[in-house]
C-alpha cells in the first residue's frame, strides 16, 4: 500500500448498492485493505498518486440505495459462482459485506410508489445524512452505479430517477460521481446548483471495456493520418446490464457515449453502429467485437478487427474505488464543479481531452494538484 492520508473516515454511498459493481467494489476494497489481494486495476495505487493525500482504503465506509433485496453476502456468493469473485473471498470479507449491507436503504421510485419527487429527494437525503452522522464521517461521496436508464424525453412529466439521487446528494452536501450513462446531474438546474454549493462532481459513463479500446485505437488512426470509413461494433452480455440494455431506449443512452468517443477523436462520425444483445447465459461476462474499415496510402482499403472479453464488474470496481478516493480528496482540497482531470475514467466526461493518452496526462496533473493542496 502506498502512502495515504487518514483524516477521518470517508463514506461511499452507492446508488445501486446491491448490484454487481457495488458488491465487487465493497468486497475488493476489503480484500485489498486486508492484504488478501493485490490492487490490480486501481490507478490510485500506482506511484504517481502516492503523495496525493488520498483517503486510505481502510477508511472507506460503504452504504447506499437499492430497490433489490438480495443481501450483499448472498450477492457476493452469486458472483463467486459466476467466476467474478475468487473462491473463498466472499467468506473472508463477510463481515465487511454484512456491515455495508446494514447501511443499504430502499431506493425508488418503485412500482406503486406515490411519493412526489420532492418527497423522494427528501427521503434519500435523510438516508445519506443519517449515514454520515452515524459513522462520524468527514465527508460522503455519492456514486451512481445503478443500471442504465432511458434518457428522459423533453416532455416527460418527472425527472429521471438518477436525477433524484443527484439532487439528494446536492441537498446532503455531498460530491457526486455518475459512473453510468444515465442523466444524473446533467440538467441545467442541477449543474448550476452544484456549482453554487461548491461541490465537486465527475462523470459520466465509466470507460471499462470496448470504449476503452476505442479511445486507444482512434488516436492511432488520427496520428498515422489513416482515414477511418466505418466503425461497427457488437456487445453480447448478460446479467442485470444485459436485461436493462435490452430496452432500446436504455441501449441508445449507452451507445451515445461509445459513439461520442469516436466523433470527438476522429473529428467526424464514421459509418456503422453499435449493437447490444442480451444473452442471459453469459451472466456477468461480456464479449465486445469491433470492425474498423479504413483507407491507407493510395486508397488501399484495410480492416482491423478486435475482440474484448471480460467481466464488467471486475473492470469497473477498481475505477469506482479510484473515483471515490479522488473525488473525496478533491472535496477536502476545496475543489468544486466539474473535475475534467478525471475524464480518463469516462466515456462522456465533464470537459477535458478525448484521447486516452491526453486524459492520463490530465489525470496525473490532477494528482499533482491534489498533492500540492495538502
PDB file of N, CA and C in Angstrom, residues 139-142 166 169-170 173-178 185 190-191 193-203 323-340 342 350 366 369-370:
ATOM      1  N   UNK A 139     -16.719  13.181   5.222  1.00  0.00           N
ATOM      2  CA  UNK A 139     -17.477  13.513   4.025  1.00  0.00           C
ATOM      3  C   UNK A 139     -18.014  12.217   3.430  1.00  0.00           C
ATOM      4  N   UNK A 140     -19.004  12.313   2.562  1.00  0.00           N
ATOM      5  CA  UNK A 140     -19.545  11.152   1.863  1.00  0.00           C
ATOM      6  C   UNK A 140     -19.615  11.462   0.373  1.00  0.00           C
ATOM      7  N   UNK A 141     -19.132  10.546  -0.447  1.00  0.00           N
ATOM      8  CA  UNK A 141     -19.211  10.664  -1.902  1.00  0.00           C
ATOM      9  C   UNK A 141     -20.352   9.783  -2.388  1.00  0.00           C
ATOM     10  N   UNK A 142     -21.273  10.352  -3.155  1.00  0.00           N
ATOM     11  CA  UNK A 142     -22.378   9.599  -3.734  1.00  0.00           C
ATOM     12  C   UNK A 142     -21.981   9.173  -5.145  1.00  0.00           C
ATOM     13  N   UNK A 166     -29.139  12.439  -7.593  1.00  0.00           N
ATOM     14  CA  UNK A 166     -28.164  13.526  -7.693  1.00  0.00           C
ATOM     15  C   UNK A 166     -28.628  14.735  -6.890  1.00  0.00           C
ATOM     16  N   UNK A 169     -27.920  14.080  -3.295  1.00  0.00           N
ATOM     17  CA  UNK A 169     -26.504  14.312  -2.987  1.00  0.00           C
ATOM     18  C   UNK A 169     -26.246  15.792  -2.773  1.00  0.00           C
ATOM     19  N   UNK A 170     -26.837  16.604  -3.633  1.00  0.00           N
ATOM     20  CA  UNK A 170     -26.682  18.053  -3.507  1.00  0.00           C
ATOM     21  C   UNK A 170     -27.218  18.545  -2.164  1.00  0.00           C
ATOM     22  N   UNK A 173     -25.072  17.843   0.681  1.00  0.00           N
ATOM     23  CA  UNK A 173     -23.759  18.469   0.650  1.00  0.00           C
ATOM     24  C   UNK A 173     -22.650  17.517   0.264  1.00  0.00           C
ATOM     25  N   UNK A 174     -22.977  16.546  -0.601  1.00  0.00           N
ATOM     26  CA  UNK A 174     -22.015  15.500  -0.957  1.00  0.00           C
ATOM     27  C   UNK A 174     -21.515  15.655  -2.393  1.00  0.00           C
ATOM     28  N   UNK A 175     -20.220  15.452  -2.629  1.00  0.00           N
ATOM     29  CA  UNK A 175     -19.738  15.350  -4.006  1.00  0.00           C
ATOM     30  C   UNK A 175     -20.376  14.148  -4.693  1.00  0.00           C
ATOM     31  N   UNK A 176     -20.399  14.172  -6.031  1.00  0.00           N
ATOM     32  CA  UNK A 176     -21.199  13.210  -6.780  1.00  0.00           C
ATOM     33  C   UNK A 176     -20.417  12.688  -7.977  1.00  0.00           C
ATOM     34  N   UNK A 177     -20.570  11.377  -8.231  1.00  0.00           N
ATOM     35  CA  UNK A 177     -19.955  10.728  -9.393  1.00  0.00           C
ATOM     36  C   UNK A 177     -21.043   9.936 -10.114  1.00  0.00           C
ATOM     37  N   UNK A 178     -21.144  10.110 -11.421  1.00  0.00           N
ATOM     38  CA  UNK A 178     -22.079   9.317 -12.218  1.00  0.00           C
ATOM     39  C   UNK A 178     -21.272   8.364 -13.085  1.00  0.00           C
ATOM     40  N   UNK A 185     -26.855  14.314 -12.800  1.00  0.00           N
ATOM     41  CA  UNK A 185     -26.957  15.764 -12.611  1.00  0.00           C
ATOM     42  C   UNK A 185     -26.865  16.534 -13.923  1.00  0.00           C
ATOM     43  N   UNK A 190     -29.436  21.337 -11.994  1.00  0.00           N
ATOM     44  CA  UNK A 190     -28.576  20.636 -11.052  1.00  0.00           C
ATOM     45  C   UNK A 190     -27.116  21.048 -11.201  1.00  0.00           C
ATOM     46  N   UNK A 191     -26.646  21.204 -12.433  1.00  0.00           N
ATOM     47  CA  UNK A 191     -25.254  21.625 -12.638  1.00  0.00           C
ATOM     48  C   UNK A 191     -25.016  22.987 -11.997  1.00  0.00           C
ATOM     49  N   UNK A 193     -26.732  24.289  -9.570  1.00  0.00           N
ATOM     50  CA  UNK A 193     -26.867  24.172  -8.117  1.00  0.00           C
ATOM     51  C   UNK A 193     -25.608  23.596  -7.490  1.00  0.00           C
ATOM     52  N   UNK A 194     -24.997  22.605  -8.145  1.00  0.00           N
ATOM     53  CA  UNK A 194     -23.750  22.039  -7.631  1.00  0.00           C
ATOM     54  C   UNK A 194     -22.663  23.108  -7.620  1.00  0.00           C
ATOM     55  N   UNK A 195     -22.601  23.919  -8.684  1.00  0.00           N
ATOM     56  CA  UNK A 195     -21.592  24.976  -8.749  1.00  0.00           C
ATOM     57  C   UNK A 195     -21.812  25.996  -7.628  1.00  0.00           C
ATOM     58  N   UNK A 196     -23.086  26.363  -7.400  1.00  0.00           N
ATOM     59  CA  UNK A 196     -23.385  27.346  -6.360  1.00  0.00           C
ATOM     60  C   UNK A 196     -23.064  26.814  -4.973  1.00  0.00           C
ATOM     61  N   UNK A 197     -23.217  25.501  -4.792  1.00  0.00           N
ATOM     62  CA  UNK A 197     -22.955  24.886  -3.483  1.00  0.00           C
ATOM     63  C   UNK A 197     -21.462  24.615  -3.272  1.00  0.00           C
ATOM     64  N   UNK A 198     -20.668  24.717  -4.321  1.00  0.00           N
ATOM     65  CA  UNK A 198     -19.233  24.481  -4.187  1.00  0.00           C
ATOM     66  C   UNK A 198     -18.863  23.019  -4.071  1.00  0.00           C
ATOM     67  N   UNK A 199     -19.644  22.141  -4.730  1.00  0.00           N
ATOM     68  CA  UNK A 199     -19.395  20.701  -4.643  1.00  0.00           C
ATOM     69  C   UNK A 199     -18.737  20.187  -5.922  1.00  0.00           C
ATOM     70  N   UNK A 200     -17.733  19.321  -5.792  1.00  0.00           N
ATOM     71  CA  UNK A 200     -17.135  18.720  -6.987  1.00  0.00           C
ATOM     72  C   UNK A 200     -17.991  17.580  -7.515  1.00  0.00           C
ATOM     73  N   UNK A 201     -17.896  17.332  -8.821  1.00  0.00           N
ATOM     74  CA  UNK A 201     -18.610  16.200  -9.414  1.00  0.00           C
ATOM     75  C   UNK A 201     -17.845  15.698 -10.629  1.00  0.00           C
ATOM     76  N   UNK A 202     -18.090  14.447 -10.975  1.00  0.00           N
ATOM     77  CA  UNK A 202     -17.397  13.824 -12.112  1.00  0.00           C
ATOM     78  C   UNK A 202     -18.336  12.844 -12.792  1.00  0.00           C
ATOM     79  N   UNK A 203     -18.145  12.639 -14.053  1.00  0.00           N
ATOM     80  CA  UNK A 203     -18.954  11.703 -14.831  1.00  0.00           C
ATOM     81  C   UNK A 203     -18.881  12.110 -16.291  1.00  0.00           C
ATOM     82  N   UNK A 323     -12.275   6.586  -8.073  1.00  0.00           N
ATOM     83  CA  UNK A 323     -13.057   7.814  -8.132  1.00  0.00           C
ATOM     84  C   UNK A 323     -13.535   8.247  -6.759  1.00  0.00           C
ATOM     85  N   UNK A 324     -13.924   7.292  -5.926  1.00  0.00           N
ATOM     86  CA  UNK A 324     -14.339   7.637  -4.567  1.00  0.00           C
ATOM     87  C   UNK A 324     -13.209   8.355  -3.831  1.00  0.00           C
ATOM     88  N   UNK A 325     -12.004   7.854  -3.954  1.00  0.00           N
ATOM     89  CA  UNK A 325     -10.859   8.439  -3.256  1.00  0.00           C
ATOM     90  C   UNK A 325     -10.487   9.801  -3.848  1.00  0.00           C
ATOM     91  N   UNK A 326     -10.455   9.893  -5.176  1.00  0.00           N
ATOM     92  CA  UNK A 326     -10.048  11.131  -5.833  1.00  0.00           C
ATOM     93  C   UNK A 326     -11.050  12.258  -5.590  1.00  0.00           C
ATOM     94  N   UNK A 327     -12.335  11.942  -5.682  1.00  0.00           N
ATOM     95  CA  UNK A 327     -13.346  12.984  -5.507  1.00  0.00           C
ATOM     96  C   UNK A 327     -13.442  13.396  -4.035  1.00  0.00           C
ATOM     97  N   UNK A 328     -13.284  12.439  -3.129  1.00  0.00           N
ATOM     98  CA  UNK A 328     -13.260  12.793  -1.711  1.00  0.00           C
ATOM     99  C   UNK A 328     -12.105  13.738  -1.409  1.00  0.00           C
ATOM    100  N   UNK A 329     -10.954  13.438  -1.968  1.00  0.00           N
ATOM    101  CA  UNK A 329      -9.780  14.295  -1.744  1.00  0.00           C
ATOM    102  C   UNK A 329      -9.973  15.667  -2.390  1.00  0.00           C
ATOM    103  N   UNK A 330     -10.602  15.703  -3.574  1.00  0.00           N
ATOM    104  CA  UNK A 330     -10.876  16.981  -4.229  1.00  0.00           C
ATOM    105  C   UNK A 330     -11.796  17.834  -3.364  1.00  0.00           C
ATOM    106  N   UNK A 331     -12.793  17.199  -2.753  1.00  0.00           N
ATOM    107  CA  UNK A 331     -13.706  17.920  -1.864  1.00  0.00           C
ATOM    108  C   UNK A 331     -12.956  18.460  -0.658  1.00  0.00           C
ATOM    109  N   UNK A 332     -12.099  17.629  -0.093  1.00  0.00           N
ATOM    110  CA  UNK A 332     -11.298  18.066   1.058  1.00  0.00           C
ATOM    111  C   UNK A 332     -10.406  19.247   0.684  1.00  0.00           C
ATOM    112  N   UNK A 333      -9.895  19.231  -0.568  1.00  0.00           N
ATOM    113  CA  UNK A 333      -8.981  20.288  -1.013  1.00  0.00           C
ATOM    114  C   UNK A 333      -9.708  21.551  -1.444  1.00  0.00           C
ATOM    115  N   UNK A 334     -11.041  21.543  -1.384  1.00  0.00           N
ATOM    116  CA  UNK A 334     -11.796  22.744  -1.711  1.00  0.00           C
ATOM    117  C   UNK A 334     -12.109  22.923  -3.176  1.00  0.00           C
ATOM    118  N   UNK A 335     -11.898  21.876  -3.987  1.00  0.00           N
ATOM    119  CA  UNK A 335     -12.232  21.974  -5.402  1.00  0.00           C
ATOM    120  C   UNK A 335     -13.739  21.844  -5.579  1.00  0.00           C
ATOM    121  N   UNK A 336     -14.271  22.484  -6.609  1.00  0.00           N
ATOM    122  CA  UNK A 336     -15.708  22.435  -6.836  1.00  0.00           C
ATOM    123  C   UNK A 336     -16.002  22.396  -8.322  1.00  0.00           C
ATOM    124  N   UNK A 337     -17.247  22.068  -8.642  1.00  0.00           N
ATOM    125  CA  UNK A 337     -17.661  21.991 -10.034  1.00  0.00           C
ATOM    126  C   UNK A 337     -17.137  20.746 -10.711  1.00  0.00           C
ATOM    127  N   UNK A 338     -17.215  20.693 -12.054  1.00  0.00           N
ATOM    128  CA  UNK A 338     -16.734  19.515 -12.781  1.00  0.00           C
ATOM    129  C   UNK A 338     -15.230  19.346 -12.612  1.00  0.00           C
ATOM    130  N   UNK A 339     -14.798  18.082 -12.615  1.00  0.00           N
ATOM    131  CA  UNK A 339     -13.376  17.761 -12.456  1.00  0.00           C
ATOM    132  C   UNK A 339     -12.871  17.163 -13.773  1.00  0.00           C
ATOM    133  N   UNK A 340     -12.478  18.008 -14.733  1.00  0.00           N
ATOM    134  CA  UNK A 340     -12.063  17.485 -16.042  1.00  0.00           C
ATOM    135  C   UNK A 340     -10.832  16.589 -15.971  1.00  0.00           C
ATOM    136  N   UNK A 342     -10.513  14.107 -14.290  1.00  0.00           N
ATOM    137  CA  UNK A 342     -10.962  12.726 -14.127  1.00  0.00           C
ATOM    138  C   UNK A 342     -11.630  12.194 -15.387  1.00  0.00           C
ATOM    139  N   UNK A 350     -16.908  15.237 -17.977  1.00  0.00           N
ATOM    140  CA  UNK A 350     -17.205  16.648 -17.735  1.00  0.00           C
ATOM    141  C   UNK A 350     -16.009  17.485 -18.186  1.00  0.00           C
ATOM    142  N   UNK A 366      -3.856  16.298 -12.299  1.00  0.00           N
ATOM    143  CA  UNK A 366      -4.848  16.413 -11.226  1.00  0.00           C
ATOM    144  C   UNK A 366      -4.281  15.841  -9.930  1.00  0.00           C
ATOM    145  N   UNK A 369      -1.996  18.264  -8.469  1.00  0.00           N
ATOM    146  CA  UNK A 369      -2.747  19.373  -7.872  1.00  0.00           C
ATOM    147  C   UNK A 369      -3.245  18.996  -6.476  1.00  0.00           C
ATOM    148  N   UNK A 370      -3.694  17.778  -6.331  1.00  0.00           N
ATOM    149  CA  UNK A 370      -4.130  17.315  -5.008  1.00  0.00           C
ATOM    150  C   UNK A 370      -2.945  17.255  -4.041  1.00  0.00           C
TER     151      UNK A 370
END
